[in-house]
């Protein structure tokens, strides 16, 4: 609970002096951007993928790190765990959002 409530303030998502309505608007805007970024990487065609080595390489890194996730953790335990897929999608969306940085090995540990 504490991370969810205080985290956005500590990470600079919400200004300290923001009102509840302003925070709701920020959250709505961020959700729209997240949805757009997710759609962008999910709709890349095979032809685009063949011509974009940078995207291909980043996707391979994300896949490797996701596969190496600590499956002893209850949250990621088991085959076909939806939490593992969600982590993959979050990392790929971040790659699309911050394309210049892309993916750095170990980012999965932050989720």
Short mmCIF file of N, CA and C in Angstrom, two decimals:
data_model
loop_
_atom_site.label_atom_id
_atom_site.label_comp_id
_atom_site.label_asym_id
_atom_site.label_seq_id
_atom_site.Cartn_x
_atom_site.Cartn_y
_atom_site.Cartn_z
N UNK A 1 0.82 -1.19 0.00
CA UNK A 1 0.00 0.00 0.00
C UNK A 1 0.87 1.26 0.00
N UNK A 2 1.88 1.28 0.83
CA UNK A 2 2.74 2.47 0.95
C UNK A 2 3.42 2.80 -0.37
N UNK A 3 3.93 1.77 -1.05
CA UNK A 3 4.61 1.98 -2.33
C UNK A 3 3.65 2.56 -3.36
N UNK A 4 2.45 2.03 -3.40
CA UNK A 4 1.47 2.48 -4.38
C UNK A 4 1.03 3.92 -4.14
N UNK A 5 0.91 4.30 -2.87
CA UNK A 5 0.44 5.65 -2.55
C UNK A 5 1.59 6.66 -2.61
N UNK A 6 2.70 6.35 -2.01
CA UNK A 6 3.81 7.30 -1.92
C UNK A 6 4.74 7.25 -3.13
N UNK A 7 4.82 6.11 -3.76
CA UNK A 7 5.74 5.92 -4.87
C UNK A 7 5.63 6.96 -5.97
N UNK A 8 4.42 7.24 -6.48
CA UNK A 8 4.32 8.24 -7.55
C UNK A 8 4.83 9.63 -7.16
N UNK A 9 4.70 9.99 -5.89
CA UNK A 9 5.24 11.27 -5.43
C UNK A 9 6.77 11.22 -5.39
N UNK A 10 7.30 10.14 -4.84
CA UNK A 10 8.74 10.00 -4.70
C UNK A 10 9.44 9.88 -6.06
N UNK A 11 8.76 9.31 -7.03
CA UNK A 11 9.34 9.13 -8.36
C UNK A 11 9.06 10.31 -9.30
N UNK A 12 8.39 11.32 -8.79
CA UNK A 12 8.15 12.51 -9.60
C UNK A 12 6.99 12.40 -10.58
N UNK A 13 6.16 11.39 -10.43
CA UNK A 13 4.99 11.26 -11.30
C UNK A 13 3.98 12.34 -10.95
N UNK A 14 3.75 12.50 -9.66
CA UNK A 14 2.82 13.52 -9.18
C UNK A 14 3.60 14.64 -8.48
N UNK A 15 3.28 15.89 -8.78
CA UNK A 15 3.87 16.99 -8.00
C UNK A 15 3.35 16.92 -6.56
N UNK A 16 4.18 17.31 -5.61
CA UNK A 16 3.80 17.23 -4.20
C UNK A 16 2.54 18.03 -3.91
N UNK A 17 2.37 19.15 -4.59
CA UNK A 17 1.24 20.04 -4.30
C UNK A 17 0.00 19.72 -5.14
N UNK A 18 0.03 18.63 -5.88
CA UNK A 18 -1.10 18.30 -6.77
C UNK A 18 -2.34 17.90 -5.98
N UNK A 19 -3.48 18.20 -6.58
CA UNK A 19 -4.76 17.82 -5.98
C UNK A 19 -5.14 16.43 -6.46
N UNK A 20 -6.15 15.86 -5.85
CA UNK A 20 -6.64 14.55 -6.26
C UNK A 20 -7.10 14.57 -7.72
N UNK A 21 -7.78 15.64 -8.13
CA UNK A 21 -8.24 15.76 -9.52
C UNK A 21 -7.06 15.87 -10.49
N UNK A 22 -6.05 16.60 -10.11
CA UNK A 22 -4.86 16.73 -10.97
C UNK A 22 -4.14 15.39 -11.10
N UNK A 23 -4.08 14.66 -10.01
CA UNK A 23 -3.43 13.34 -10.06
C UNK A 23 -4.22 12.38 -10.93
N UNK A 24 -5.54 12.47 -10.87
CA UNK A 24 -6.38 11.61 -11.72
C UNK A 24 -6.15 11.95 -13.19
N UNK A 25 -6.00 13.22 -13.51
CA UNK A 25 -5.75 13.64 -14.89
C UNK A 25 -4.38 13.15 -15.35
N UNK A 26 -3.39 13.24 -14.48
CA UNK A 26 -2.04 12.75 -14.81
C UNK A 26 -2.09 11.26 -15.08
N UNK A 27 -2.77 10.53 -14.22
CA UNK A 27 -2.88 9.08 -14.38
C UNK A 27 -3.58 8.71 -15.68
N UNK A 28 -4.64 9.44 -16.00
CA UNK A 28 -5.37 9.20 -17.24
C UNK A 28 -4.48 9.45 -18.46
N UNK A 29 -3.71 10.53 -18.42
CA UNK A 29 -2.79 10.85 -19.52
C UNK A 29 -1.72 9.77 -19.66
N UNK A 30 -1.17 9.35 -18.55
CA UNK A 30 -0.13 8.31 -18.58
C UNK A 30 -0.69 6.98 -19.12
N UNK A 31 -1.92 6.66 -18.76
CA UNK A 31 -2.54 5.43 -19.25
C UNK A 31 -2.75 5.50 -20.76
N UNK A 32 -3.10 6.68 -21.28
CA UNK A 32 -3.29 6.85 -22.72
C UNK A 32 -1.95 6.68 -23.44
N UNK A 33 -0.90 7.27 -22.93
CA UNK A 33 0.44 7.15 -23.52
C UNK A 33 0.88 5.69 -23.48
N UNK A 34 0.67 5.02 -22.34
CA UNK A 34 1.06 3.62 -22.20
C UNK A 34 0.33 2.76 -23.24
N UNK A 35 -0.96 3.00 -23.40
CA UNK A 35 -1.72 2.24 -24.38
C UNK A 35 -1.21 2.46 -25.79
N UNK A 36 -0.87 3.69 -26.13
CA UNK A 36 -0.36 4.01 -27.46
C UNK A 36 0.99 3.33 -27.70
N UNK A 37 1.87 3.39 -26.70
CA UNK A 37 3.19 2.76 -26.84
C UNK A 37 3.06 1.24 -26.96
N UNK A 38 2.16 0.66 -26.20
CA UNK A 38 1.93 -0.79 -26.28
C UNK A 38 1.45 -1.18 -27.67
N UNK A 39 0.50 -0.43 -28.19
CA UNK A 39 -0.02 -0.71 -29.53
C UNK A 39 1.07 -0.61 -30.58
N UNK A 40 1.97 0.35 -30.43
CA UNK A 40 3.03 0.53 -31.42
C UNK A 40 3.92 -0.69 -31.54
N UNK A 41 4.38 -1.24 -30.42
CA UNK A 41 5.27 -2.39 -30.56
C UNK A 41 4.51 -3.67 -30.88
N UNK A 42 3.25 -3.76 -30.46
CA UNK A 42 2.48 -4.97 -30.74
C UNK A 42 2.04 -5.07 -32.20
N UNK A 43 2.05 -3.96 -32.92
CA UNK A 43 1.56 -3.98 -34.30
C UNK A 43 2.70 -3.88 -35.33
N UNK A 44 3.93 -4.08 -34.89
CA UNK A 44 5.05 -4.08 -35.83
C UNK A 44 4.92 -5.31 -36.73
N UNK A 45 5.00 -5.10 -38.02
CA UNK A 45 4.87 -6.21 -38.97
C UNK A 45 6.19 -6.99 -39.05
N UNK A 46 6.11 -8.19 -39.61
CA UNK A 46 7.32 -9.00 -39.79
C UNK A 46 8.33 -8.28 -40.67
N UNK A 47 7.85 -7.59 -41.71
CA UNK A 47 8.74 -6.84 -42.60
C UNK A 47 9.44 -5.72 -41.83
N UNK A 48 8.69 -5.00 -41.02
CA UNK A 48 9.30 -3.94 -40.20
C UNK A 48 10.31 -4.53 -39.23
N UNK A 49 10.00 -5.65 -38.66
CA UNK A 49 10.89 -6.31 -37.71
C UNK A 49 12.20 -6.71 -38.39
N UNK A 50 12.11 -7.23 -39.61
CA UNK A 50 13.32 -7.63 -40.35
C UNK A 50 14.22 -6.42 -40.61
N UNK A 51 13.63 -5.26 -40.84
CA UNK A 51 14.41 -4.07 -41.17
C UNK A 51 14.84 -3.27 -39.95
N UNK A 52 14.40 -3.64 -38.77
CA UNK A 52 14.72 -2.87 -37.57
C UNK A 52 15.50 -3.74 -36.59
N UNK A 53 16.81 -3.79 -36.81
CA UNK A 53 17.67 -4.64 -35.99
C UNK A 53 17.67 -4.19 -34.53
N UNK A 54 17.59 -2.89 -34.30
CA UNK A 54 17.60 -2.38 -32.93
C UNK A 54 16.40 -2.90 -32.14
N UNK A 55 15.23 -2.83 -32.73
CA UNK A 55 14.03 -3.34 -32.05
C UNK A 55 14.15 -4.85 -31.83
N UNK A 56 14.61 -5.56 -32.84
CA UNK A 56 14.78 -7.01 -32.76
C UNK A 56 15.72 -7.38 -31.62
N UNK A 57 16.84 -6.66 -31.52
CA UNK A 57 17.82 -6.95 -30.47
C UNK A 57 17.25 -6.67 -29.08
N UNK A 58 16.51 -5.58 -28.97
CA UNK A 58 15.92 -5.25 -27.66
C UNK A 58 14.87 -6.27 -27.25
N UNK A 59 14.08 -6.70 -28.20
CA UNK A 59 13.07 -7.72 -27.88
C UNK A 59 13.75 -9.01 -27.42
N UNK A 60 14.84 -9.37 -28.06
CA UNK A 60 15.57 -10.58 -27.65
C UNK A 60 16.12 -10.43 -26.23
N UNK A 61 16.63 -9.26 -25.88
CA UNK A 61 17.13 -9.02 -24.52
C UNK A 61 16.02 -9.13 -23.49
N UNK A 62 14.88 -8.52 -23.80
CA UNK A 62 13.74 -8.58 -22.88
C UNK A 62 13.32 -10.03 -22.69
N UNK A 63 13.20 -10.77 -23.78
CA UNK A 63 12.78 -12.18 -23.69
C UNK A 63 13.74 -12.98 -22.82
N UNK A 64 15.06 -12.77 -23.00
CA UNK A 64 16.05 -13.50 -22.20
C UNK A 64 15.90 -13.16 -20.72
N UNK A 65 15.79 -11.87 -20.41
CA UNK A 65 15.68 -11.48 -19.01
C UNK A 65 14.39 -11.99 -18.38
N UNK A 66 13.30 -11.95 -19.12
CA UNK A 66 12.03 -12.44 -18.58
C UNK A 66 12.12 -13.94 -18.30
N UNK A 67 12.77 -14.68 -19.20
CA UNK A 67 12.93 -16.12 -18.98
C UNK A 67 13.79 -16.41 -17.75
N UNK A 68 14.71 -15.52 -17.43
CA UNK A 68 15.61 -15.71 -16.28
C UNK A 68 15.00 -15.23 -14.98
N UNK A 69 13.81 -14.70 -15.02
CA UNK A 69 13.16 -14.19 -13.80
C UNK A 69 13.10 -15.29 -12.75
N UNK A 70 13.28 -14.91 -11.53
CA UNK A 70 13.29 -15.86 -10.41
C UNK A 70 11.93 -16.54 -10.29
N UNK A 71 11.82 -17.74 -10.83
CA UNK A 71 10.55 -18.47 -10.79
C UNK A 71 10.28 -19.10 -9.44
N UNK A 72 11.23 -18.97 -8.51
CA UNK A 72 10.98 -19.45 -7.15
C UNK A 72 10.08 -18.46 -6.41
N UNK A 73 10.06 -17.22 -6.90
CA UNK A 73 9.18 -16.21 -6.32
C UNK A 73 7.73 -16.61 -6.61
N UNK A 74 6.90 -16.55 -5.60
CA UNK A 74 5.49 -16.95 -5.73
C UNK A 74 4.80 -16.16 -6.84
N UNK A 75 5.18 -14.90 -7.01
CA UNK A 75 4.55 -14.04 -7.99
C UNK A 75 4.80 -14.51 -9.42
N UNK A 76 5.96 -15.12 -9.68
CA UNK A 76 6.32 -15.56 -11.03
C UNK A 76 6.35 -17.07 -11.21
N UNK A 77 5.93 -17.80 -10.21
CA UNK A 77 6.00 -19.26 -10.22
C UNK A 77 5.03 -19.86 -11.24
N UNK A 78 5.46 -20.95 -11.87
CA UNK A 78 4.58 -21.73 -12.72
C UNK A 78 4.69 -21.40 -14.20
N UNK A 79 4.34 -22.39 -15.00
CA UNK A 79 4.32 -22.21 -16.45
C UNK A 79 3.12 -21.36 -16.84
N UNK A 80 3.26 -20.60 -17.91
CA UNK A 80 2.17 -19.77 -18.43
C UNK A 80 1.62 -18.81 -17.37
N UNK A 81 2.50 -18.33 -16.51
CA UNK A 81 2.11 -17.39 -15.46
C UNK A 81 1.79 -16.04 -16.09
N UNK A 82 0.59 -15.49 -15.88
CA UNK A 82 0.24 -14.21 -16.51
C UNK A 82 1.10 -13.04 -16.02
N UNK A 83 1.68 -13.16 -14.82
CA UNK A 83 2.55 -12.09 -14.32
C UNK A 83 3.84 -11.98 -15.14
N UNK A 84 4.31 -13.12 -15.64
CA UNK A 84 5.50 -13.13 -16.48
C UNK A 84 5.20 -12.43 -17.80
N UNK A 85 4.05 -12.73 -18.38
CA UNK A 85 3.65 -12.07 -19.63
C UNK A 85 3.46 -10.57 -19.43
N UNK A 86 2.88 -10.20 -18.30
CA UNK A 86 2.67 -8.78 -18.01
C UNK A 86 4.01 -8.05 -17.87
N UNK A 87 4.99 -8.70 -17.23
CA UNK A 87 6.31 -8.10 -17.11
C UNK A 87 6.93 -7.90 -18.50
N UNK A 88 6.81 -8.90 -19.36
CA UNK A 88 7.33 -8.80 -20.72
C UNK A 88 6.69 -7.61 -21.44
N UNK A 89 5.39 -7.48 -21.32
CA UNK A 89 4.68 -6.39 -22.00
C UNK A 89 5.08 -5.02 -21.44
N UNK A 90 5.26 -4.92 -20.13
CA UNK A 90 5.69 -3.65 -19.54
C UNK A 90 7.08 -3.26 -20.04
N UNK A 91 7.99 -4.23 -20.09
CA UNK A 91 9.35 -3.94 -20.53
C UNK A 91 9.40 -3.57 -22.01
N UNK A 92 8.63 -4.26 -22.83
CA UNK A 92 8.59 -3.93 -24.26
C UNK A 92 7.96 -2.55 -24.47
N UNK A 93 6.96 -2.23 -23.70
CA UNK A 93 6.32 -0.92 -23.81
C UNK A 93 7.29 0.17 -23.38
N UNK A 94 8.07 -0.09 -22.34
CA UNK A 94 9.07 0.90 -21.93
C UNK A 94 10.11 1.10 -23.04
N UNK A 95 10.52 0.03 -23.68
CA UNK A 95 11.47 0.15 -24.80
C UNK A 95 10.91 1.07 -25.88
N UNK A 96 9.64 0.94 -26.16
CA UNK A 96 9.00 1.78 -27.16
C UNK A 96 8.89 3.23 -26.67
N UNK A 97 8.58 3.40 -25.41
CA UNK A 97 8.41 4.73 -24.82
C UNK A 97 9.74 5.49 -24.80
N UNK A 98 10.79 4.83 -24.37
CA UNK A 98 12.11 5.45 -24.27
C UNK A 98 13.04 4.75 -25.24
N UNK A 99 12.79 4.95 -26.53
CA UNK A 99 13.49 4.19 -27.56
C UNK A 99 14.98 4.47 -27.56
N UNK A 100 15.39 5.68 -27.20
CA UNK A 100 16.82 5.99 -27.18
C UNK A 100 17.57 5.16 -26.15
N UNK A 101 16.98 4.96 -25.00
CA UNK A 101 17.61 4.12 -23.98
C UNK A 101 17.37 2.65 -24.29
N UNK A 102 16.14 2.33 -24.65
CA UNK A 102 15.81 0.93 -24.96
C UNK A 102 15.71 0.08 -23.72
N UNK A 103 16.39 -1.06 -23.76
CA UNK A 103 16.34 -1.99 -22.65
C UNK A 103 17.76 -2.25 -22.17
N UNK A 104 17.92 -2.26 -20.87
CA UNK A 104 19.22 -2.56 -20.26
C UNK A 104 19.01 -3.81 -19.42
N UNK A 105 19.92 -4.76 -19.58
CA UNK A 105 19.79 -6.01 -18.83
C UNK A 105 19.60 -5.73 -17.35
N UNK A 106 18.65 -6.41 -16.75
CA UNK A 106 18.37 -6.26 -15.33
C UNK A 106 17.19 -5.37 -15.01
N UNK A 107 16.65 -4.68 -16.04
CA UNK A 107 15.48 -3.83 -15.78
C UNK A 107 14.32 -4.65 -15.21
N UNK A 108 14.27 -5.92 -15.55
CA UNK A 108 13.19 -6.78 -15.04
C UNK A 108 13.24 -6.88 -13.52
N UNK A 109 14.40 -6.69 -12.94
CA UNK A 109 14.52 -6.74 -11.48
C UNK A 109 13.84 -5.55 -10.81
N UNK A 110 13.60 -4.49 -11.57
CA UNK A 110 12.96 -3.30 -11.00
C UNK A 110 11.46 -3.42 -10.91
N UNK A 111 10.92 -4.38 -11.63
CA UNK A 111 9.45 -4.52 -11.67
C UNK A 111 8.97 -5.37 -10.52
#
